Coordinates of C-alpha atoms and ligand atoms in Angstrom, one line a residue:
M3 CA 10.3 18.1 89.2
E4 CA 6.8 18.2 89.1
K5 CA 4.6 16.2 86.2
A6 CA 3.3 19.1 84.2
I7 CA 1.7 19.4 80.9
F8 CA 3.3 20.1 78.6
V9 CA 2.4 23.7 76.3
G10 CA 4.6 25.2 75.2
G11 CA 8.1 27.4 75.0
G12 CA 9.0 31.1 77.0
G13 CA 12.0 33.3 77.5
P14 CA 14.0 35.3 75.1
D15 CA 13.8 33.0 72.0
Y16 CA 10.9 30.5 73.2
G17 CA 13.8 28.2 74.0
E18 CA 12.3 27.6 77.6
K19 CA 9.6 24.7 78.2
Q20 CA 6.4 25.4 80.0
G21 CA 4.0 23.6 81.4
L22 CA 1.3 23.0 83.3
T23 CA 1.7 21.3 86.8
L24 CA -0.9 18.2 87.2
K25 CA -0.7 19.0 90.6
Y26 CA -2.3 22.1 90.8
A27 CA -4.5 21.3 87.6
N28 CA -7.4 21.1 89.7
R29 CA -6.6 24.8 90.7
H30 CA -8.1 26.1 87.9
G31 CA -8.2 28.1 85.1
L32 CA -8.8 30.5 82.5
I33 CA -7.9 30.6 78.6
A34 CA -9.4 34.2 77.1
G35 CA -8.1 36.0 73.8
A36 CA -9.6 38.3 71.3
T37 CA -11.1 35.7 68.2
G38 CA -8.9 34.0 66.0
T39 CA -6.1 34.2 68.7
G40 CA -5.7 30.6 68.9
K41 CA -7.9 29.5 71.6
T42 CA -9.5 26.6 70.2
V43 CA -6.0 24.7 69.7
T44 CA -4.7 26.0 73.2
L45 CA -8.1 24.3 74.0
Q46 CA -6.9 21.2 72.4
I47 CA -3.2 20.7 73.0
L48 CA -4.5 21.1 76.8
A49 CA -7.2 18.2 76.4
E50 CA -4.7 16.1 74.1
G51 CA -2.1 16.8 77.4
F52 CA -4.2 15.6 79.7
S53 CA -5.8 12.5 78.4
S54 CA -1.8 11.3 77.9
A55 CA -1.8 11.8 81.0
G56 CA -4.4 9.6 82.3
V57 CA -6.9 12.6 82.8
P58 CA -10.2 12.2 81.2
V59 CA -12.3 15.4 80.6
I60 CA -14.4 17.0 78.7
L61 CA -15.2 19.7 76.6
S62 CA -17.4 21.3 74.0
D63 CA -17.0 21.9 70.7
V64 CA -19.0 25.2 70.1
K65 CA -17.5 25.4 66.1
G66 CA -17.2 21.5 65.4
D67 CA -13.0 21.6 64.6
L68 CA -12.4 19.8 68.0
S69 CA -13.5 17.1 66.1
G70 CA -10.1 16.1 64.6
L71 CA -9.0 15.7 68.3
A72 CA -9.9 11.7 66.9
K73 CA -7.4 11.5 63.7
S74 CA -4.1 12.0 64.2
G75 CA -2.5 15.2 62.7
T76 CA -0.3 14.0 59.5
P77 CA 2.6 15.5 57.5
E78 CA -0.5 15.8 54.3
H79 CA -1.9 18.4 56.0
K80 CA -1.3 22.1 55.0
L81 CA 0.1 22.9 58.1
H82 CA 2.3 20.4 58.7
D83 CA 6.0 22.6 58.0
A84 CA 4.7 24.8 60.3
F85 CA 4.1 22.9 62.6
M86 CA 7.5 21.5 62.3
G87 CA 9.3 25.2 62.2
R88 CA 7.4 25.6 66.1
A89 CA 8.3 22.0 67.1
G90 CA 11.4 24.3 65.8
T91 CA 11.5 27.0 68.1
I92 CA 10.4 25.5 71.7
G93 CA 12.3 23.0 71.5
F94 CA 10.0 20.2 71.2
D95 CA 11.9 17.0 69.7
D96 CA 9.6 14.6 70.8
F97 CA 6.9 16.3 68.6
S98 CA 4.8 13.3 66.7
Y99 CA 1.3 13.1 65.8
S100 CA -1.2 10.4 66.9
A101 CA -5.1 10.3 67.7
F102 CA -7.0 10.2 70.8
P103 CA -9.7 8.7 72.4
V104 CA -12.5 11.1 72.1
T105 CA -16.5 9.9 72.9
F106 CA -18.9 12.1 71.2
W107 CA -22.6 13.3 73.0
D108 CA -24.6 15.2 71.9
L109 CA -27.7 17.0 73.8
F110 CA -29.6 16.6 70.2
G111 CA -28.7 12.4 69.6
E112 CA -27.2 13.4 66.2
Q113 CA -23.7 14.3 66.3
G114 CA -22.8 11.6 69.1
H115 CA -24.2 9.6 72.0
P116 CA -27.2 11.5 73.6
V117 CA -27.2 12.9 76.5
R118 CA -30.3 12.7 79.2
T119 CA -30.8 13.7 82.4
T120 CA -33.8 13.1 84.1
V121 CA -36.3 16.3 84.7
S122 CA -36.1 15.7 89.2
E123 CA -31.9 15.8 88.2
M124 CA -32.2 18.8 87.3
G125 CA -34.1 20.2 89.8
P126 CA -36.0 23.3 89.9
L127 CA -33.4 25.8 90.8
L128 CA -31.9 25.1 87.3
L129 CA -34.7 24.5 85.8
A130 CA -36.3 27.6 86.5
R131 CA -33.0 29.2 84.7
L132 CA -33.3 26.4 82.0
L133 CA -36.8 28.5 81.3
E134 CA -36.2 31.9 82.7
L135 CA -39.4 32.3 85.1
S136 CA -40.6 34.8 87.2
E137 CA -39.4 34.6 90.6
A138 CA -43.4 34.0 91.4
Q139 CA -43.5 31.3 88.4
E140 CA -40.1 29.6 90.2
G141 CA -42.2 28.9 93.5
I142 CA -44.7 27.0 91.7
L143 CA -42.4 24.9 90.4
N144 CA -41.2 24.8 93.7
I145 CA -43.9 24.1 94.9
A146 CA -44.6 20.9 91.4
F147 CA -41.7 19.6 92.8
R148 CA -42.0 18.7 95.9
V149 CA -45.6 17.4 95.4
A150 CA -44.3 15.7 93.0
D151 CA -41.8 14.4 95.6
E152 CA -45.0 13.8 98.2
Q153 CA -47.2 11.6 96.0
G154 CA -43.8 9.4 94.4
L155 CA -44.6 10.9 91.0
P156 CA -40.9 10.6 89.3
L157 CA -40.5 13.1 87.3
L158 CA -38.4 12.2 84.0
D159 CA -39.4 14.1 81.1
L160 CA -41.2 17.4 79.6
K161 CA -44.1 15.0 79.7
D162 CA -44.3 14.7 83.2
L163 CA -43.3 18.4 83.7
Q164 CA -46.1 19.6 81.5
S165 CA -49.3 16.6 83.3
L166 CA -47.7 17.9 86.6
L167 CA -48.2 21.4 86.0
V168 CA -51.7 19.9 84.8
W169 CA -52.5 17.5 87.9
T170 CA -51.3 21.3 89.9
G171 CA -53.1 23.0 88.7
E172 CA -56.7 21.4 89.0
N173 CA -55.3 20.7 92.9
R174 CA -54.6 24.5 93.3
D175 CA -57.1 25.6 95.5
Q176 CA -56.1 22.8 98.4
L177 CA -52.9 23.4 97.7
S178 CA -52.4 27.1 97.4
L179 CA -53.9 26.6 101.6
R180 CA -50.7 24.8 102.6
Y181 CA -48.1 26.5 100.0
G182 CA -49.9 29.3 99.4
N183 CA -51.3 31.2 96.1
I184 CA -51.2 29.1 93.1
S185 CA -52.0 31.1 90.6
V186 CA -53.0 29.8 87.2
A187 CA -51.3 32.2 85.3
S188 CA -47.8 31.7 86.0
I189 CA -49.0 27.2 85.0
G190 CA -49.5 28.5 81.7
A191 CA -46.8 30.8 81.7
I192 CA -44.7 27.6 82.4
Q193 CA -46.0 25.6 79.9
R194 CA -45.6 27.7 77.2
R195 CA -42.3 28.2 78.0
L196 CA -41.7 24.3 77.5
L197 CA -43.0 24.5 74.7
V198 CA -40.4 26.9 74.0
L199 CA -38.5 25.0 74.8
E200 CA -39.5 21.9 73.6
N201 CA -39.6 23.1 70.3
Q202 CA -35.4 24.0 70.4
G203 CA -34.9 20.0 70.8
G204 CA -34.9 20.2 74.3
A205 CA -36.9 17.7 74.6
G206 CA -34.5 15.1 74.2
L207 CA -32.7 16.0 76.6
F208 CA -34.4 15.1 79.7
G209 CA -35.4 11.1 79.6
E210 CA -33.6 7.9 80.8
P211 CA -31.0 6.5 80.6
A212 CA -29.3 8.8 81.9
L213 CA -25.9 9.7 81.3
D214 CA -23.5 7.8 84.1
L215 CA -20.8 9.9 85.3
A216 CA -19.0 7.5 84.9
D217 CA -19.4 7.3 81.7
L218 CA -17.4 10.3 81.3
M219 CA -13.7 9.5 83.8
R220 CA -12.9 6.1 81.6
V221 CA -9.2 5.4 81.5
G222 CA -8.1 3.7 78.3
V223 CA -5.9 0.4 79.0
D224 CA -3.3 2.7 77.5
G225 CA -4.2 4.3 80.4
R226 CA -4.9 7.4 78.2
G227 CA -8.2 9.6 79.5
A228 CA -11.6 9.4 77.4
V229 CA -11.5 13.0 75.6
N230 CA -15.5 13.3 75.7
I231 CA -17.0 16.1 73.3
L232 CA -20.1 17.1 73.4
A233 CA -21.1 19.1 70.5
A234 CA -22.3 22.9 70.6
D235 CA -22.8 23.9 67.6
K236 CA -26.6 23.7 67.4
L237 CA -26.4 24.0 70.5
M238 CA -25.6 28.0 71.5
A239 CA -28.3 28.7 68.7
A240 CA -30.4 27.7 72.3
P241 CA -27.9 29.9 74.8
G242 CA -29.4 28.8 77.6
L243 CA -29.6 25.0 77.0
Y244 CA -26.6 24.9 76.6
A245 CA -24.8 26.7 79.6
T246 CA -27.5 25.0 82.2
F247 CA -26.9 21.7 80.7
L248 CA -23.3 22.5 81.5
L249 CA -23.9 23.8 84.9
W250 CA -25.8 21.1 85.8
L251 CA -23.3 19.0 84.4
L252 CA -20.7 20.3 86.8
S253 CA -22.5 20.8 90.2
E254 CA -23.9 16.5 89.8
L255 CA -19.9 16.1 89.2
F256 CA -19.9 18.1 92.0
E257 CA -22.6 16.6 94.1
E258 CA -21.6 12.5 92.7
L259 CA -18.0 12.7 93.0
P260 CA -16.4 11.5 96.6
E261 CA -13.2 13.6 98.1
V262 CA -9.6 13.4 97.3
G263 CA -8.4 16.4 99.0
D264 CA -5.4 17.6 96.2
P265 CA -4.5 14.8 94.5
D266 CA -1.0 14.5 92.4
K267 CA -3.3 14.6 89.1
P268 CA -6.9 16.3 88.1
K269 CA -9.4 13.6 88.7
L270 CA -11.5 15.2 85.3
V271 CA -11.0 18.2 84.0
F272 CA -13.9 20.6 82.2
F273 CA -13.6 23.4 79.5
F274 CA -16.0 25.0 79.4
D275 CA -16.2 27.1 76.3
E276 CA -18.1 30.4 75.1
A277 CA -18.5 31.2 79.6
H278 CA -19.6 34.2 79.1
L279 CA -23.3 32.2 78.3
L280 CA -22.9 30.9 81.8
F281 CA -23.1 34.4 83.1
D282 CA -24.7 36.8 80.8
D283 CA -27.4 38.1 83.2
A284 CA -27.9 35.4 85.2
P285 CA -29.1 35.9 88.6
K286 CA -26.8 36.7 91.8
A287 CA -28.0 33.7 93.0
L288 CA -26.8 31.8 89.9
V289 CA -23.2 33.0 90.3
D290 CA -22.7 32.7 93.8
K291 CA -23.8 29.3 93.2
V292 CA -21.3 28.8 90.5
E293 CA -18.5 30.0 92.3
Q294 CA -19.3 28.0 95.0
V295 CA -19.4 25.0 92.9
A296 CA -15.8 25.8 91.9
R297 CA -14.5 27.0 94.8
L298 CA -15.6 23.4 96.8
I299 CA -15.4 21.2 93.2
R300 CA -11.5 21.0 93.1
S301 CA -11.1 19.3 96.7
K302 CA -13.3 16.0 94.1
G303 CA -10.1 16.8 91.9
V304 CA -12.4 18.6 89.4
G305 CA -10.3 21.1 87.6
V306 CA -12.8 23.7 85.4
Y307 CA -11.3 25.9 83.0
F308 CA -13.3 28.7 80.6
I309 CA -12.8 29.8 77.4
T310 CA -13.6 33.4 77.0
Q311 CA -12.7 35.9 74.3
N312 CA -12.3 38.4 77.7
P313 CA -11.3 38.0 80.8
G314 CA -13.7 40.4 81.7
D315 CA -16.6 38.1 81.2
V316 CA -15.9 36.0 84.3
P317 CA -17.0 37.7 87.5
E318 CA -14.5 38.6 89.7
D319 CA -15.0 36.2 92.2
I320 CA -14.7 33.6 89.8
L321 CA -12.0 34.5 88.0
G322 CA -10.1 35.2 90.9
Q323 CA -10.3 31.4 91.8
L324 CA -8.6 30.3 88.6
G325 CA -4.5 29.8 89.2
N326 CA -3.9 28.4 85.4
R327 CA -4.0 31.2 82.7
I328 CA -3.3 31.1 79.1
Q329 CA -3.6 35.1 77.6
H330 CA -4.2 35.3 74.4
A331 CA -3.6 38.2 72.3
L332 CA -6.7 41.5 73.1
R333 CA -7.5 43.8 71.1
A334 CA -7.3 47.7 72.2
F335 CA -8.7 49.5 69.5
T336 CA -12.1 51.1 72.3
A337 CA -11.0 53.0 75.0
K338 CA -12.6 50.1 76.8
D339 CA -11.0 47.1 75.2
R340 CA -8.1 49.0 76.9
K341 CA -9.2 49.6 80.3
N342 CA -10.2 45.8 79.4
L343 CA -7.1 45.6 78.5
R344 CA -5.4 47.0 81.8
L345 CA -7.9 45.2 84.4
A346 CA -6.7 41.8 82.1
A347 CA -2.9 42.5 82.8
E348 CA -3.3 43.8 86.5
T349 CA -3.8 39.6 87.6
Y350 CA -0.4 38.7 86.9
R351 CA 3.2 38.8 88.9
E352 CA 5.2 41.0 85.8
N353 CA 7.9 39.6 84.6
P354 CA 10.8 41.5 84.4
R355 CA 11.8 41.3 80.8
F356 CA 8.4 42.9 79.3
S357 CA 5.7 44.5 79.7
T358 CA 2.3 43.1 80.5
E359 CA -0.3 45.3 79.2
D360 CA 2.3 45.3 75.9
A361 CA 2.0 41.5 75.8
I362 CA -1.3 41.0 76.1
R363 CA -1.8 43.2 72.9
E364 CA 1.5 42.0 71.2
V365 CA 1.7 38.4 71.0
G366 CA 1.1 36.8 67.9
V367 CA -1.4 34.1 66.9
G368 CA -1.3 31.0 68.9
E369 CA 1.0 32.2 71.3
A370 CA 0.1 34.2 74.9
V371 CA 1.1 35.4 77.9
T372 CA 0.6 33.0 81.0
S373 CA 0.8 32.1 84.1
M374 CA 0.4 28.3 85.3
L375 CA 0.7 27.7 89.6
Q376 CA 4.0 26.6 90.4
K377 CA 5.8 25.6 93.5
K378 CA 3.1 25.7 96.6
G379 CA 0.6 26.8 94.4
V380 CA 1.6 30.1 93.9
P381 CA 1.4 31.6 91.1
G382 CA 4.4 32.1 88.3
I383 CA 5.5 34.8 86.8
V384 CA 4.1 35.8 83.4
E385 CA 5.3 34.4 80.8
R386 CA 5.6 34.9 76.6
T387 CA 4.9 31.5 75.7
L388 CA 5.2 29.8 72.5
I389 CA 2.0 27.3 72.5
R390 CA 2.4 24.0 70.8
P391 CA 1.3 22.7 67.6
P392 CA -1.0 19.3 68.1
S393 CA -0.6 16.1 67.8
S394 CA -4.0 15.3 66.6
Q395 CA -5.6 16.7 63.7
L396 CA -6.4 21.2 63.3
G397 CA -9.5 20.9 62.4
P398 CA -12.9 19.0 62.3
I399 CA -12.9 15.6 60.8
T400 CA -15.5 14.4 58.1
S401 CA -19.2 13.1 59.5
G402 CA -18.4 9.7 58.0
E403 CA -15.2 9.5 60.6
R404 CA -17.7 10.5 63.1
K405 CA -19.9 7.9 62.2
A406 CA -16.9 5.7 62.5
V407 CA -16.2 6.6 65.7
M408 CA -19.3 6.4 67.2
A409 CA -19.5 2.6 66.1
A410 CA -16.6 2.0 67.7
S411 CA -17.5 4.0 70.7
P412 CA -17.8 1.2 73.6
L413 CA -20.6 3.5 74.9
A414 CA -22.5 2.6 71.1
G415 CA -25.6 1.3 72.3
K416 CA -26.1 2.5 75.8
Y417 CA -28.0 6.0 75.2
D418 CA -28.9 5.6 72.1
T419 CA -32.9 4.1 72.8
A420 CA -35.1 6.1 74.6
V421 CA -36.6 4.6 77.0
D422 CA -39.9 5.5 78.6
R423 CA -40.5 4.3 81.7
K424 CA -43.2 4.5 84.2
S425 CA -43.5 8.5 85.9
A426 CA -45.3 10.9 86.4
Y427 CA -47.1 11.8 83.5
E428 CA -48.3 7.7 83.0
I429 CA -49.1 7.3 86.3
L430 CA -51.2 10.6 86.1
G431 CA -52.5 9.7 83.1
A432 CA -54.3 6.6 84.8
R433 CA -55.4 8.1 88.1
A434 CA -57.4 10.0 85.4
E435 CA -58.9 7.8 83.3
A436 CA -59.7 5.2 86.2
A437 CA -61.1 8.0 87.7
A438 CA -63.7 8.0 84.5
K439 CA -64.1 5.0 84.5
E440 CA -65.4 4.7 88.2
A441 CA -67.7 7.4 86.6
E442 CA -69.1 5.8 84.8
T443 CA -69.7 3.2 86.6
A444 CA -71.4 5.2 89.1
E445 CA -73.1 6.4 86.4
E446 CA -74.2 3.3 85.5
A447 CA -75.7 2.2 88.7
A448 CA -77.4 6.0 89.4
E449 CA -79.1 4.8 86.1
E450 CA -80.2 0.7 87.8
L451 CA -81.2 2.8 91.0
E452 CA -84.0 5.0 88.9
P453 CA -86.8 2.5 90.1
V454 CA -85.7 3.4 94.0
F455 CA -84.9 7.3 92.9
R456 CA -88.4 7.3 90.8
E457 CA -90.4 5.6 94.5
F458 CA -88.6 8.2 96.6
N459 CA -90.2 10.6 94.9
A460 CA -92.8 9.5 95.3
G461 CA -93.2 9.0 97.7
R462 CA -92.4 12.7 98.6
R463 CA -94.8 13.2 96.7
Y464 CA -97.3 11.7 98.1
S465 CA -96.0 14.6 100.9
G466 CA -97.2 16.9 99.1
S467 CA -94.8 19.2 99.8
R468 CA -93.0 19.3 96.1
V469 CA -94.3 18.5 93.2
T470 CA -91.4 16.8 90.7
R471 CA -91.4 16.1 87.4
S472 CA -92.4 12.6 86.4
T473 CA -91.4 13.1 82.7
S474 CA -87.9 13.6 83.4
K475 CA -85.9 11.1 82.6
R476 CA -83.4 12.0 85.5
T477 CA -85.5 12.8 88.7
R478 CA -84.3 15.6 90.9
S479 CA -84.2 14.1 94.7
E480 CA -83.2 15.7 97.9
P481 CA -80.5 17.2 98.4
S482 CA -79.9 14.3 102.0
F483 CA -80.0 12.0 99.2
T484 CA -77.4 13.0 97.4
Q485 CA -75.6 13.8 99.8
A486 CA -75.0 10.3 100.2
M487 CA -74.1 8.8 96.6
T488 CA -71.6 11.1 95.2
K489 CA -70.2 10.0 99.5
M490 CA -70.9 6.1 98.7
V491 CA -69.3 7.4 94.6
A492 CA -66.2 9.0 95.5
K493 CA -65.1 6.6 99.2
E494 CA -64.0 4.6 95.8
L495 CA -62.5 6.3 94.5
T496 CA -58.5 7.5 94.8
G497 CA -56.4 10.8 94.4
T498 CA -57.8 14.1 94.7
T499 CA -58.0 14.5 90.1
G500 CA -60.0 11.4 90.6
R501 CA -62.9 13.0 92.9
R502 CA -62.6 16.4 91.0
I503 CA -63.8 14.6 88.3
V504 CA -66.8 12.4 89.8
R505 CA -67.8 15.9 91.2
G506 CA -67.8 17.2 87.6
I507 CA -69.8 15.5 85.9
L508 CA -72.3 13.5 89.3
G509 CA -72.9 16.8 89.6
G510 CA -74.9 17.1 86.2
L511 CA -75.5 14.1 87.2
F512 CA -78.2 14.9 89.9
K513 CA -79.3 18.4 89.8
G514 CA -81.2 17.0 86.8
R515 CA -82.1 19.3 84.1
Ligands
ATP782 N1 -0.6 26.4 68.4 C1 -0.9 26.4 67.8 N2 0.2 25.8 66.8 C2 0.0 25.7 65.4 N3 -0.9 26.7 65.0 C3 -1.8 27.7 65.7 C4 -2.0 27.6 67.0 N4 -2.4 27.7 67.7 C5 -3.4 28.4 66.4 N5 -2.8 28.4 65.4 C6 -3.1 29.0 64.0 O1 -4.0 29.8 64.3 C7 -5.5 29.5 64.3 C8 -6.4 29.5 64.5 O2 -6.3 29.6 66.3 P1 -8.1 29.3 66.8 O3 -9.3 28.6 66.2 O4 -7.4 28.2 68.3 O5 -8.3 30.4 66.9 P2 -9.7 30.9 68.4 O6 -9.3 31.6 69.1 O7 -10.0 29.4 69.0 O8 -10.6 31.8 66.6 P3 -11.5 32.1 67.7 O9 -12.1 32.4 68.6 O10 -12.0 32.0 66.4 O11 -13.2 30.3 67.8 C9 -5.6 27.6 63.9 O12 -6.5 27.5 62.8 C10 -4.2 27.6 63.2 O13 -4.2 28.1 62.3
MG783 MG1 -12.2 28.5 68.9

C-alpha cells in the first residue's frame, strides 16, 4: 500500500479508509463546496497530514480560523464529543490531539513575519496585473524596467519605481526614439495606480530583506514539515494584491526549485484559498500563465490545491489538472446552480452505489464527495467520505498566543526590520542633486567670467553691429560663445537628468533677461 494522508472514511458505513496518496499529491487538487460545508476544516486536516508526512505547506488564512493549527485540540473543546464520535464512525482509532509547527506570515507585517519581494522580482507582467494597467500603460512599465536594467538601477521598493517613472517621463523624448511613444498621461496613470496600491498597504510588500524561499520549505528535527500560514483577512480587502502575491510566490517557486520528476512525496504543497479571486476578470494571458505554471511545477515536486466555492470558478484547462478532489456540498436553488452541480458531477468516475449528482447535493457538513488519484495516477471512483476531525484546535488562537508563536519562531528577527539599500530612488536622487550642484558651480563660474563677457561684448560694441544694454547684469552674448559655454559645463556632468537640469538653468542664464 502506498503512503497516503488519511482523509476520512468512505463506503456504505464510512468504515473504509480514504486517503490522499503522497506519491500523487503533486498532481494538484481541488477543495470545493458551498459556504459552511467544511472546506476550511478539510484544508486544516490536509495541512496536518502533509506536515506529519514531512511535507511543508503554505496556506492563506482568509478568516483567521486556520491559526488553530498552531495549537493542540483539547477534550475541553465544545466539539470534542462530536470529534470522538466521528473518529469512531470512520474507524480512526489513533485519533489524538496535537499542535503543528506553524510559521505566521503577513504582507502587512502585523500578524506574522513580514513577507517582502522586490519590484524587479515581481516583474512587469505581474505588476501590471496588480496595478490593473491598460495595455499602453503596461508597455511603458516594460520600457521602464528595460531602462532600469540597462542603467543598472536596482528596483527594490515602490519609491524606486516611482522615481524611475519620473525619470522616464523627463527623458521621454530620447526614450521614445528607441521604444516608441511614451505618453505623459500614461505615466501619470501608472503613478496614480501606485498611489492606490500604497493606500491599500501594498508598499510594505516591496523591499528587503526579500523572502527566502528556503524559509518556507523547512522540515523540523522531528521530521514534520513547516505549516506556513499567510494572514489574509486584511488582504482580502485588496483581492488584486492577494491574488498577485500568491501568483508571484507560485512562479517564484517554479523558477527557483530544481526538477525532481515524480518524487515519493511532494517537496511543498501550496493551498490557494478563495481561488476565484485569481481568475475573476483575469486576462487570458494570465490564465494561460497559471495553467502553464500549474502544469510544469508538478515536476518540481510542488502540489497546488485550489479552494473555492464552485468548481466552475476555476478555468477548465486548470480544473482538468486537479487530480485529487474533495467536493463538499453544493446548493441547487436556481437553474444555474443545478447546471453547475451537474457539470461538477460529470467530471467524476461514477460509483455504482449512488448518483454523484445527488451525493454532491446531499452530503452533510464535514462530509464530501471525494476522488483521489490511485495507482498509476488514475482517478479513483467517486466516494462519499466523512472527513476526519482535526488534531489541532478548530477555530482561531488568541492574538497573545499568536505573538508567542511568532516570538518563538526560528525566523523571529530575520525579516522584522526593513532594509533600505541604495537603489534606483537613491541613485536617481543623487544624480539629480549632483547635477544641480554642478549647475550651481557653473553659474558661479559664469559670474566669475562676467568681466570676460563684458570685454567680449565691449569688443562687439566697437564693431558697431549690435548694441548690448550695459546696465544688464548678465549680458547677451554671441551664440557661438553661449554654445561653447553650455557644452563646456555640460561635459562635466554625467547622466541625462543632469544635462536636462543644466539646460534649464543655463538656458535662463545665457538667454539674458
Ligand atoms: N471534518 C470535520 N470534522 C468535524 N467537524 C467539521 C468538519 N468539517 C467541518 N466541520 C464543522 O463544520 C463547521 C464549518 O466548517 P468550515 O468552517 O470548514 O466550513 P467552510 O466551508 O470553510 O465555510 P466558509 O465557506 O464559510 O469558510 C466547522 O466549524 C465544524 O464545526
Ligand atoms: Mg472556510
